[in-house]
Each structure stands twice: as C-alpha cells, then as structure tokens.
C-alpha cells in the first residue's frame, strides 16, 4: 500500500471542470472553476475502472472531442497524492478518476493550483513543491 501524503486538497472539492485542453507530448490541461491543472507527464482517465483515455492516446482528435465533452462540468470529489509512487489522483463526479504519474528525473510532471494561492508542483526526480493557502492577512502579505 502506498503512503498517502498529509496534504490538504479539500479546497478543490466541488470545483467543476470548465475547459479541457489535450495537446501533444502528454499535455493535459484542466481549467477548474477556481484553479486548474497542467500535466506534462503520463496520465490516464478511467470511468468505472475502465480506461477512457491515456496520455499515449491524446493525439486522436475525434476521441479528444468526446473526452472533453464527457469531462466538462464534472466536479472534483477528492484529490490525493501517493508519495511513494509519485502519483496524483483526482476523483470526479460520474465515477471518473484521473491518475498522473511523475516519471522524469529532468522535468516537472504537473502543477495543480487554485486561485487562492495553493500550488502543488511535481518537480524533477520526484520531489514536489507545495505552497499552502494564505489563511491570514499576515501570511498573504496584505
């Protein structure tokens, strides 16, 4: 069993996907109602434990349109990070799960961010950078 991080991702819960960009070289961007995700690493989307699409499928244009249509409007249910295997998992409404796998010693894997200042970046070699939320005016520099 992989160790789950103690990172609080609860501020992403109930945010909805408002836009999806699927590009070349494994690029996946999800725009959320108050944040987003940019992934440049292997990923897969599953619905009810069946793979809907993966980063190696991302160049197929007709499938991209269908995939985007099925994701727009989905709400974030849960976000977890499995430290041991360097995997970020985001569960959405509609039994959809997105898994991101960091697999590079040279490049960043993903950036998950919110408009309120939270950022979680997968760094080279499996390290990560975490900028927590500003909860007081002193922390936010205001």
mmCIF file of C-alpha atoms in Angstrom:
data_model
loop_
_atom_site.group_PDB
_atom_site.id
_atom_site.type_symbol
_atom_site.label_atom_id
_atom_site.label_comp_id
_atom_site.label_asym_id
_atom_site.label_seq_id
_atom_site.Cartn_x
_atom_site.Cartn_y
_atom_site.Cartn_z
ATOM 1 C CA UNK A 1 0.000 0.000 0.000
ATOM 2 C CA UNK A 2 1.341 3.389 -0.947
ATOM 3 C CA UNK A 3 1.727 6.110 1.667
ATOM 4 C CA UNK A 4 -0.744 8.951 1.275
ATOM 5 C CA UNK A 5 0.525 12.459 1.884
ATOM 6 C CA UNK A 6 -0.922 14.690 4.559
ATOM 7 C CA UNK A 7 -1.569 17.485 2.061
ATOM 8 C CA UNK A 8 -4.973 19.143 2.396
ATOM 9 C CA UNK A 9 -6.556 19.244 -1.053
ATOM 10 C CA UNK A 10 -10.082 19.890 0.267
ATOM 11 C CA UNK A 11 -10.334 23.355 -1.335
ATOM 12 C CA UNK A 12 -10.518 21.637 -4.759
ATOM 13 C CA UNK A 13 -13.585 19.629 -3.754
ATOM 14 C CA UNK A 14 -16.767 20.680 -5.570
ATOM 15 C CA UNK A 15 -14.852 22.706 -8.162
ATOM 16 C CA UNK A 16 -16.018 21.886 -11.682
ATOM 17 C CA UNK A 17 -14.111 21.389 -14.922
ATOM 18 C CA UNK A 18 -14.858 24.325 -17.234
ATOM 19 C CA UNK A 19 -12.333 23.633 -20.008
ATOM 20 C CA UNK A 20 -10.083 20.793 -21.187
ATOM 21 C CA UNK A 21 -7.010 21.050 -23.419
ATOM 22 C CA UNK A 22 -5.358 17.893 -24.707
ATOM 23 C CA UNK A 23 -2.130 18.567 -26.569
ATOM 24 C CA UNK A 24 0.890 16.768 -27.883
ATOM 25 C CA UNK A 25 3.613 15.224 -25.712
ATOM 26 C CA UNK A 26 1.208 14.073 -22.966
ATOM 27 C CA UNK A 27 -0.040 17.617 -22.282
ATOM 28 C CA UNK A 28 -3.329 17.749 -20.395
ATOM 29 C CA UNK A 29 -4.799 20.959 -19.010
ATOM 30 C CA UNK A 30 -7.938 21.146 -16.908
ATOM 31 C CA UNK A 31 -9.395 24.542 -16.102
ATOM 32 C CA UNK A 32 -11.449 24.433 -12.909
ATOM 33 C CA UNK A 33 -13.910 26.993 -11.560
ATOM 34 C CA UNK A 34 -11.252 28.376 -9.177
ATOM 35 C CA UNK A 35 -7.959 26.860 -10.310
ATOM 36 C CA UNK A 36 -6.584 24.258 -12.641
ATOM 37 C CA UNK A 37 -4.155 21.519 -13.514
ATOM 38 C CA UNK A 38 -1.366 21.426 -16.093
ATOM 39 C CA UNK A 39 0.086 17.942 -16.626
ATOM 40 C CA UNK A 40 3.114 17.119 -18.781
ATOM 41 C CA UNK A 41 3.571 13.553 -17.615
ATOM 42 C CA UNK A 42 1.876 10.216 -18.243
ATOM 43 C CA UNK A 43 -1.793 10.240 -17.255
ATOM 44 C CA UNK A 44 -4.902 8.143 -17.611
ATOM 45 C CA UNK A 45 -8.600 8.771 -17.193
ATOM 46 C CA UNK A 46 -10.848 5.970 -16.012
ATOM 47 C CA UNK A 47 -14.608 5.668 -15.706
ATOM 48 C CA UNK A 48 -15.925 2.832 -13.565
ATOM 49 C CA UNK A 49 -12.462 1.155 -13.620
ATOM 50 C CA UNK A 50 -12.231 1.173 -17.434
ATOM 51 C CA UNK A 51 -9.661 3.371 -19.166
ATOM 52 C CA UNK A 52 -11.333 6.177 -21.132
ATOM 53 C CA UNK A 53 -8.084 7.690 -22.412
ATOM 54 C CA UNK A 54 -4.413 7.946 -21.630
ATOM 55 C CA UNK A 55 -1.549 10.252 -22.473
ATOM 56 C CA UNK A 56 -0.452 7.945 -25.294
ATOM 57 C CA UNK A 57 -3.939 8.283 -26.865
ATOM 58 C CA UNK A 58 -4.017 12.067 -26.659
ATOM 59 C CA UNK A 59 -3.312 12.798 -30.324
ATOM 60 C CA UNK A 60 -6.530 11.241 -31.649
ATOM 61 C CA UNK A 61 -8.720 14.268 -32.416
ATOM 62 C CA UNK A 62 -12.229 12.665 -32.570
ATOM 63 C CA UNK A 63 -11.648 10.952 -29.236
ATOM 64 C CA UNK A 64 -10.420 14.246 -27.744
ATOM 65 C CA UNK A 65 -13.706 15.969 -28.586
ATOM 66 C CA UNK A 66 -15.702 13.168 -26.982
ATOM 67 C CA UNK A 67 -13.393 13.137 -23.952
ATOM 68 C CA UNK A 68 -13.709 16.896 -23.472
ATOM 69 C CA UNK A 69 -17.493 16.682 -23.699
ATOM 70 C CA UNK A 70 -17.594 13.976 -21.042
ATOM 71 C CA UNK A 71 -15.346 15.969 -18.648
ATOM 72 C CA UNK A 72 -16.804 19.481 -18.868
ATOM 73 C CA UNK A 73 -18.988 20.065 -15.821
ATOM 74 C CA UNK A 74 -17.611 17.177 -13.747
ATOM 75 C CA UNK A 75 -16.993 18.099 -10.105
ATOM 76 C CA UNK A 76 -13.891 17.257 -8.091
ATOM 77 C CA UNK A 77 -14.798 14.732 -5.390
ATOM 78 C CA UNK A 78 -11.348 14.027 -3.924
ATOM 79 C CA UNK A 79 -7.640 14.701 -4.556
ATOM 80 C CA UNK A 80 -4.902 12.507 -3.083
ATOM 81 C CA UNK A 81 -1.138 12.268 -3.550
ATOM 82 C CA UNK A 82 0.593 8.915 -3.121
ATOM 83 C CA UNK A 83 4.140 9.895 -2.159
ATOM 84 C CA UNK A 84 5.776 6.503 -2.532
ATOM 85 C CA UNK A 85 4.748 6.068 -6.171
ATOM 86 C CA UNK A 86 4.716 9.797 -7.080
ATOM 87 C CA UNK A 87 1.098 9.627 -8.240
ATOM 88 C CA UNK A 88 -1.596 12.289 -8.037
ATOM 89 C CA UNK A 89 -5.180 11.003 -8.192
ATOM 90 C CA UNK A 90 -8.207 13.204 -8.747
ATOM 91 C CA UNK A 91 -11.668 11.651 -8.459
ATOM 92 C CA UNK A 92 -14.511 13.418 -10.266
ATOM 93 C CA UNK A 93 -18.258 13.023 -10.321
ATOM 94 C CA UNK A 94 -19.535 10.454 -12.802
ATOM 95 C CA UNK A 95 -17.122 7.800 -11.456
ATOM 96 C CA UNK A 96 -14.226 9.413 -13.363
ATOM 97 C CA UNK A 97 -10.680 9.171 -11.985
ATOM 98 C CA UNK A 98 -7.571 10.937 -13.312
ATOM 99 C CA UNK A 99 -4.178 9.449 -12.382
ATOM 100 C CA UNK A 100 -0.936 11.374 -13.014
ATOM 101 C CA UNK A 101 2.413 9.562 -12.818
ATOM 102 C CA UNK A 102 5.654 11.503 -12.449
ATOM 103 C CA UNK A 103 8.298 9.637 -14.463
ATOM 104 C CA UNK A 104 11.132 12.104 -15.120
ATOM 105 C CA UNK A 105 14.390 12.996 -13.412
ATOM 106 C CA UNK A 106 14.737 16.117 -15.607
ATOM 107 C CA UNK A 107 11.279 17.679 -15.952
ATOM 108 C CA UNK A 108 8.322 18.768 -13.860
ATOM 109 C CA UNK A 109 5.308 16.491 -14.059
ATOM 110 C CA UNK A 110 2.312 18.626 -13.099
ATOM 111 C CA UNK A 111 1.107 21.782 -11.443
ATOM 112 C CA UNK A 112 -2.157 21.779 -9.516
ATOM 113 C CA UNK A 113 -3.160 25.290 -8.483
ATOM 114 C CA UNK A 114 -6.040 27.278 -7.075
ATOM 115 C CA UNK A 115 -6.892 30.956 -7.319
ATOM 116 C CA UNK A 116 -6.414 31.346 -3.565
ATOM 117 C CA UNK A 117 -2.653 30.727 -3.711
ATOM 118 C CA UNK A 118 -2.314 26.952 -3.324
ATOM 119 C CA UNK A 119 0.138 25.298 -5.728
ATOM 120 C CA UNK A 120 1.377 21.724 -5.801
ATOM 121 C CA UNK A 121 4.132 21.089 -8.345
ATOM 122 C CA UNK A 122 5.733 17.757 -9.166
ATOM 123 C CA UNK A 123 9.449 18.502 -9.572
ATOM 124 C CA UNK A 124 12.264 16.568 -11.296
ATOM 125 C CA UNK A 125 13.378 13.369 -9.554
ATOM 126 C CA UNK A 126 10.009 13.026 -7.826
ATOM 127 C CA UNK A 127 10.365 15.917 -5.406
ATOM 128 C CA UNK A 128 7.492 18.346 -5.010
ATOM 129 C CA UNK A 129 6.872 21.980 -4.185
ATOM 130 C CA UNK A 130 3.887 22.938 -2.079
ATOM 131 C CA UNK A 131 2.589 26.449 -1.492
ATOM 132 C CA UNK A 132 -0.184 26.274 1.085
ATOM 133 C CA UNK A 133 -3.177 28.551 1.222
ATOM 134 C CA UNK A 134 -2.992 32.001 2.732
ATOM 135 C CA UNK A 135 -5.244 31.896 5.792
ATOM 136 C CA UNK A 136 -4.437 35.249 7.395
ATOM 137 C CA UNK A 137 -3.568 38.676 6.052
ATOM 138 C CA UNK A 138 -0.069 38.363 7.554
ATOM 139 C CA UNK A 139 0.634 35.150 5.619
ATOM 140 C CA UNK A 140 -0.632 36.672 2.389
ATOM 141 C CA UNK A 141 1.434 39.833 2.755
ATOM 142 C CA UNK A 142 -1.559 42.157 2.790
#
